[in-house]
Amino acid sequence: MFTLAQARHLVATLQPRVDELIRVRADLAELRADLADHGVSALGGLAEVKALEARLHAVVDELHQHDIQVKGIAPVLLDFPGERAGRAVLWCWLEGDSDVRWYHRAECGFAGRRPL
């Protein structure tokens, strides 16, 4: 369980890992598209695809080690289990947000997001 302050601190602390995830995701998408369209890419070949996939999984695993729920990688969507007014919630951070500014009840999912 995270307090809101802990979730915010963790987002700030792990921002370099999230930035890496975004870069790797973009490189992987571009490399796959190039290989599918032309069979070649300035980013490499099949070995580089496998290396990027491994790096992407390693970053996601690192986030999981902090008990963060990675709900998506395109865009990056992170949930932090917590409690608000005696009810289980997920503090919610979406790629592009400057801070944790949303929450939703655990049973409502993304559609139930509310501003803090």
PDB file of C-alpha atoms in Angstrom:
ATOM      1  CA  MET A   1       0.000   0.000   0.000  1.00  0.00           C
ATOM      2  CA  PHE A   2       1.262   3.441  -0.926  1.00  0.00           C
ATOM      3  CA  THR A   3       0.345   6.788   0.489  1.00  0.00           C
ATOM      4  CA  LEU A   4      -0.165   9.486  -2.114  1.00  0.00           C
ATOM      5  CA  ALA A   5       3.133  11.069  -1.032  1.00  0.00           C
ATOM      6  CA  GLN A   6       4.959   7.761  -1.474  1.00  0.00           C
ATOM      7  CA  ALA A   7       3.472   7.249  -4.940  1.00  0.00           C
ATOM      8  CA  ARG A   8       4.484  10.760  -5.967  1.00  0.00           C
ATOM      9  CA  HIS A   9       7.999  10.252  -4.623  1.00  0.00           C
ATOM     10  CA  LEU A  10       8.368   6.965  -6.458  1.00  0.00           C
ATOM     11  CA  VAL A  11       7.190   8.460  -9.760  1.00  0.00           C
ATOM     12  CA  ALA A  12       9.777  11.229  -9.417  1.00  0.00           C
ATOM     13  CA  THR A  13      12.520   8.805  -8.399  1.00  0.00           C
ATOM     14  CA  LEU A  14      11.809   6.345 -11.197  1.00  0.00           C
ATOM     15  CA  GLN A  15      11.280   8.954 -13.929  1.00  0.00           C
ATOM     16  CA  PRO A  16      14.617   8.039 -15.600  1.00  0.00           C
ATOM     17  CA  ARG A  17      13.452   4.397 -15.875  1.00  0.00           C
ATOM     18  CA  VAL A  18      10.096   5.507 -17.321  1.00  0.00           C
ATOM     19  CA  ASP A  19      11.917   7.753 -19.808  1.00  0.00           C
ATOM     20  CA  GLU A  20      14.057   4.770 -20.794  1.00  0.00           C
ATOM     21  CA  LEU A  21      10.933   2.652 -21.248  1.00  0.00           C
ATOM     22  CA  ILE A  22       9.499   5.297 -23.592  1.00  0.00           C
ATOM     23  CA  ARG A  23      12.738   5.487 -25.636  1.00  0.00           C
ATOM     24  CA  VAL A  24      13.047   1.700 -25.904  1.00  0.00           C
ATOM     25  CA  ARG A  25       9.366   1.385 -26.847  1.00  0.00           C
ATOM     26  CA  ALA A  26       9.802   3.948 -29.646  1.00  0.00           C
ATOM     27  CA  ASP A  27      13.026   2.377 -30.956  1.00  0.00           C
ATOM     28  CA  LEU A  28      11.411  -1.055 -30.943  1.00  0.00           C
ATOM     29  CA  ALA A  29       8.325   0.173 -32.810  1.00  0.00           C
ATOM     30  CA  GLU A  30      10.456   1.940 -35.429  1.00  0.00           C
ATOM     31  CA  LEU A  31      12.796  -1.019 -35.860  1.00  0.00           C
ATOM     32  CA  ARG A  32       9.913  -3.466 -36.260  1.00  0.00           C
ATOM     33  CA  ALA A  33       8.195  -1.185 -38.792  1.00  0.00           C
ATOM     34  CA  ASP A  34      11.389  -0.757 -40.832  1.00  0.00           C
ATOM     35  CA  LEU A  35      12.081  -4.483 -40.875  1.00  0.00           C
ATOM     36  CA  ALA A  36       8.496  -5.281 -41.844  1.00  0.00           C
ATOM     37  CA  ASP A  37       8.454  -2.676 -44.641  1.00  0.00           C
ATOM     38  CA  HIS A  38      11.988  -2.874 -46.033  1.00  0.00           C
ATOM     39  CA  GLY A  39      13.766  -5.766 -44.342  1.00  0.00           C
ATOM     40  CA  VAL A  40      16.466  -3.382 -43.099  1.00  0.00           C
ATOM     41  CA  SER A  41      16.734  -0.590 -40.550  1.00  0.00           C
ATOM     42  CA  ALA A  42      19.341   1.908 -39.428  1.00  0.00           C
ATOM     43  CA  LEU A  43      18.499   0.678 -35.922  1.00  0.00           C
ATOM     44  CA  GLY A  44      19.657  -2.870 -36.674  1.00  0.00           C
ATOM     45  CA  GLY A  45      18.083  -6.233 -37.284  1.00  0.00           C
ATOM     46  CA  LEU A  46      16.585  -9.161 -35.448  1.00  0.00           C
ATOM     47  CA  ALA A  47      19.330  -9.198 -32.801  1.00  0.00           C
ATOM     48  CA  GLU A  48      18.545  -5.566 -31.936  1.00  0.00           C
ATOM     49  CA  VAL A  49      14.810  -6.366 -31.787  1.00  0.00           C
ATOM     50  CA  LYS A  50      15.544  -9.104 -29.245  1.00  0.00           C
ATOM     51  CA  ALA A  51      17.849  -6.800 -27.252  1.00  0.00           C
ATOM     52  CA  LEU A  52      15.241  -4.015 -27.162  1.00  0.00           C
ATOM     53  CA  GLU A  53      12.519  -6.468 -26.127  1.00  0.00           C
ATOM     54  CA  ALA A  54      14.748  -7.727 -23.327  1.00  0.00           C
ATOM     55  CA  ARG A  55      15.479  -4.167 -22.159  1.00  0.00           C
ATOM     56  CA  LEU A  56      11.779  -3.265 -22.242  1.00  0.00           C
ATOM     57  CA  HIS A  57      10.931  -6.299 -20.091  1.00  0.00           C
ATOM     58  CA  ALA A  58      13.796  -5.506 -17.703  1.00  0.00           C
ATOM     59  CA  VAL A  59      12.495  -1.976 -17.101  1.00  0.00           C
ATOM     60  CA  VAL A  60       8.933  -3.236 -16.550  1.00  0.00           C
ATOM     61  CA  ASP A  61      10.284  -5.872 -14.149  1.00  0.00           C
ATOM     62  CA  GLU A  62      12.153  -3.153 -12.260  1.00  0.00           C
ATOM     63  CA  LEU A  63       8.912  -1.211 -11.824  1.00  0.00           C
ATOM     64  CA  HIS A  64       7.156  -4.381 -10.638  1.00  0.00           C
ATOM     65  CA  GLN A  65       9.890  -4.872  -8.020  1.00  0.00           C
ATOM     66  CA  HIS A  66       8.658  -1.626  -6.431  1.00  0.00           C
ATOM     67  CA  ASP A  67       5.112  -3.103  -6.280  1.00  0.00           C
ATOM     68  CA  ILE A  68       3.955  -0.737  -9.009  1.00  0.00           C
ATOM     69  CA  GLN A  69       1.207  -2.049 -11.267  1.00  0.00           C
ATOM     70  CA  VAL A  70       2.191  -1.445 -14.895  1.00  0.00           C
ATOM     71  CA  LYS A  71      -1.149  -1.266 -16.670  1.00  0.00           C
ATOM     72  CA  GLY A  72       0.196  -0.171 -20.050  1.00  0.00           C
ATOM     73  CA  ILE A  73       3.346   0.777 -21.913  1.00  0.00           C
ATOM     74  CA  ALA A  74       1.845   2.697 -24.840  1.00  0.00           C
ATOM     75  CA  PRO A  75       1.097   5.021 -23.184  1.00  0.00           C
ATOM     76  CA  VAL A  76       2.814   4.195 -19.916  1.00  0.00           C
ATOM     77  CA  LEU A  77       0.158   3.789 -17.227  1.00  0.00           C
ATOM     78  CA  LEU A  78       1.183   3.097 -13.638  1.00  0.00           C
ATOM     79  CA  ASP A  79      -1.046   2.348 -10.653  1.00  0.00           C
ATOM     80  CA  PHE A  80      -0.044   2.390  -6.988  1.00  0.00           C
ATOM     81  CA  PRO A  81      -2.358   0.568  -4.561  1.00  0.00           C
ATOM     82  CA  GLY A  82      -3.451   2.829  -1.724  1.00  0.00           C
ATOM     83  CA  GLU A  83      -6.355   3.921   0.400  1.00  0.00           C
ATOM     84  CA  ARG A  84      -8.520   7.035   0.350  1.00  0.00           C
ATOM     85  CA  ALA A  85     -11.297   7.690   2.838  1.00  0.00           C
ATOM     86  CA  GLY A  86     -11.169   4.074   3.992  1.00  0.00           C
ATOM     87  CA  ARG A  87     -11.609   2.645   0.497  1.00  0.00           C
ATOM     88  CA  ALA A  88      -9.075   0.781  -1.660  1.00  0.00           C
ATOM     89  CA  VAL A  89      -7.914   2.997  -4.512  1.00  0.00           C
ATOM     90  CA  LEU A  90      -5.173   3.100  -7.089  1.00  0.00           C
ATOM     91  CA  TRP A  91      -3.128   6.287  -7.336  1.00  0.00           C
ATOM     92  CA  CYS A  92      -2.843   6.667 -11.087  1.00  0.00           C
ATOM     93  CA  TRP A  93      -0.027   8.120 -13.219  1.00  0.00           C
ATOM     94  CA  LEU A  94      -0.306   8.359 -17.005  1.00  0.00           C
ATOM     95  CA  GLU A  95       2.526   9.173 -19.393  1.00  0.00           C
ATOM     96  CA  GLY A  96       2.591  12.937 -19.866  1.00  0.00           C
ATOM     97  CA  ASP A  97       1.398  13.696 -16.327  1.00  0.00           C
ATOM     98  CA  SER A  98       3.869  15.790 -14.353  1.00  0.00           C
ATOM     99  CA  ASP A  99       2.830  14.147 -11.081  1.00  0.00           C
ATOM    100  CA  VAL A 100       0.338  11.660  -9.627  1.00  0.00           C
ATOM    101  CA  ARG A 101      -2.848  13.696  -9.963  1.00  0.00           C
ATOM    102  CA  TRP A 102      -5.503  11.016 -10.351  1.00  0.00           C
ATOM    103  CA  TYR A 103      -6.962   8.074  -8.482  1.00  0.00           C
ATOM    104  CA  HIS A 104      -9.678   5.534  -9.046  1.00  0.00           C
ATOM    105  CA  ARG A 105     -11.375   2.921  -6.958  1.00  0.00           C
ATOM    106  CA  ALA A 106      -9.713  -0.425  -7.473  1.00  0.00           C
ATOM    107  CA  GLU A 107     -12.890  -2.004  -8.865  1.00  0.00           C
ATOM    108  CA  CYS A 108     -13.655   0.857 -11.290  1.00  0.00           C
ATOM    109  CA  GLY A 109     -10.484   0.824 -13.386  1.00  0.00           C
ATOM    110  CA  PHE A 110      -9.283   3.606 -15.643  1.00  0.00           C
ATOM    111  CA  ALA A 111     -12.828   4.632 -16.550  1.00  0.00           C
ATOM    112  CA  GLY A 112     -13.365   5.623 -12.905  1.00  0.00           C
ATOM    113  CA  ARG A 113     -10.374   7.988 -12.753  1.00  0.00           C
ATOM    114  CA  ARG A 114     -10.938  11.145 -10.751  1.00  0.00           C
ATOM    115  CA  PRO A 115      -8.682  14.130 -10.152  1.00  0.00           C
ATOM    116  CA  LEU A 116      -7.229  14.431  -6.674  1.00  0.00           C
TER     117      LEU A 116
END
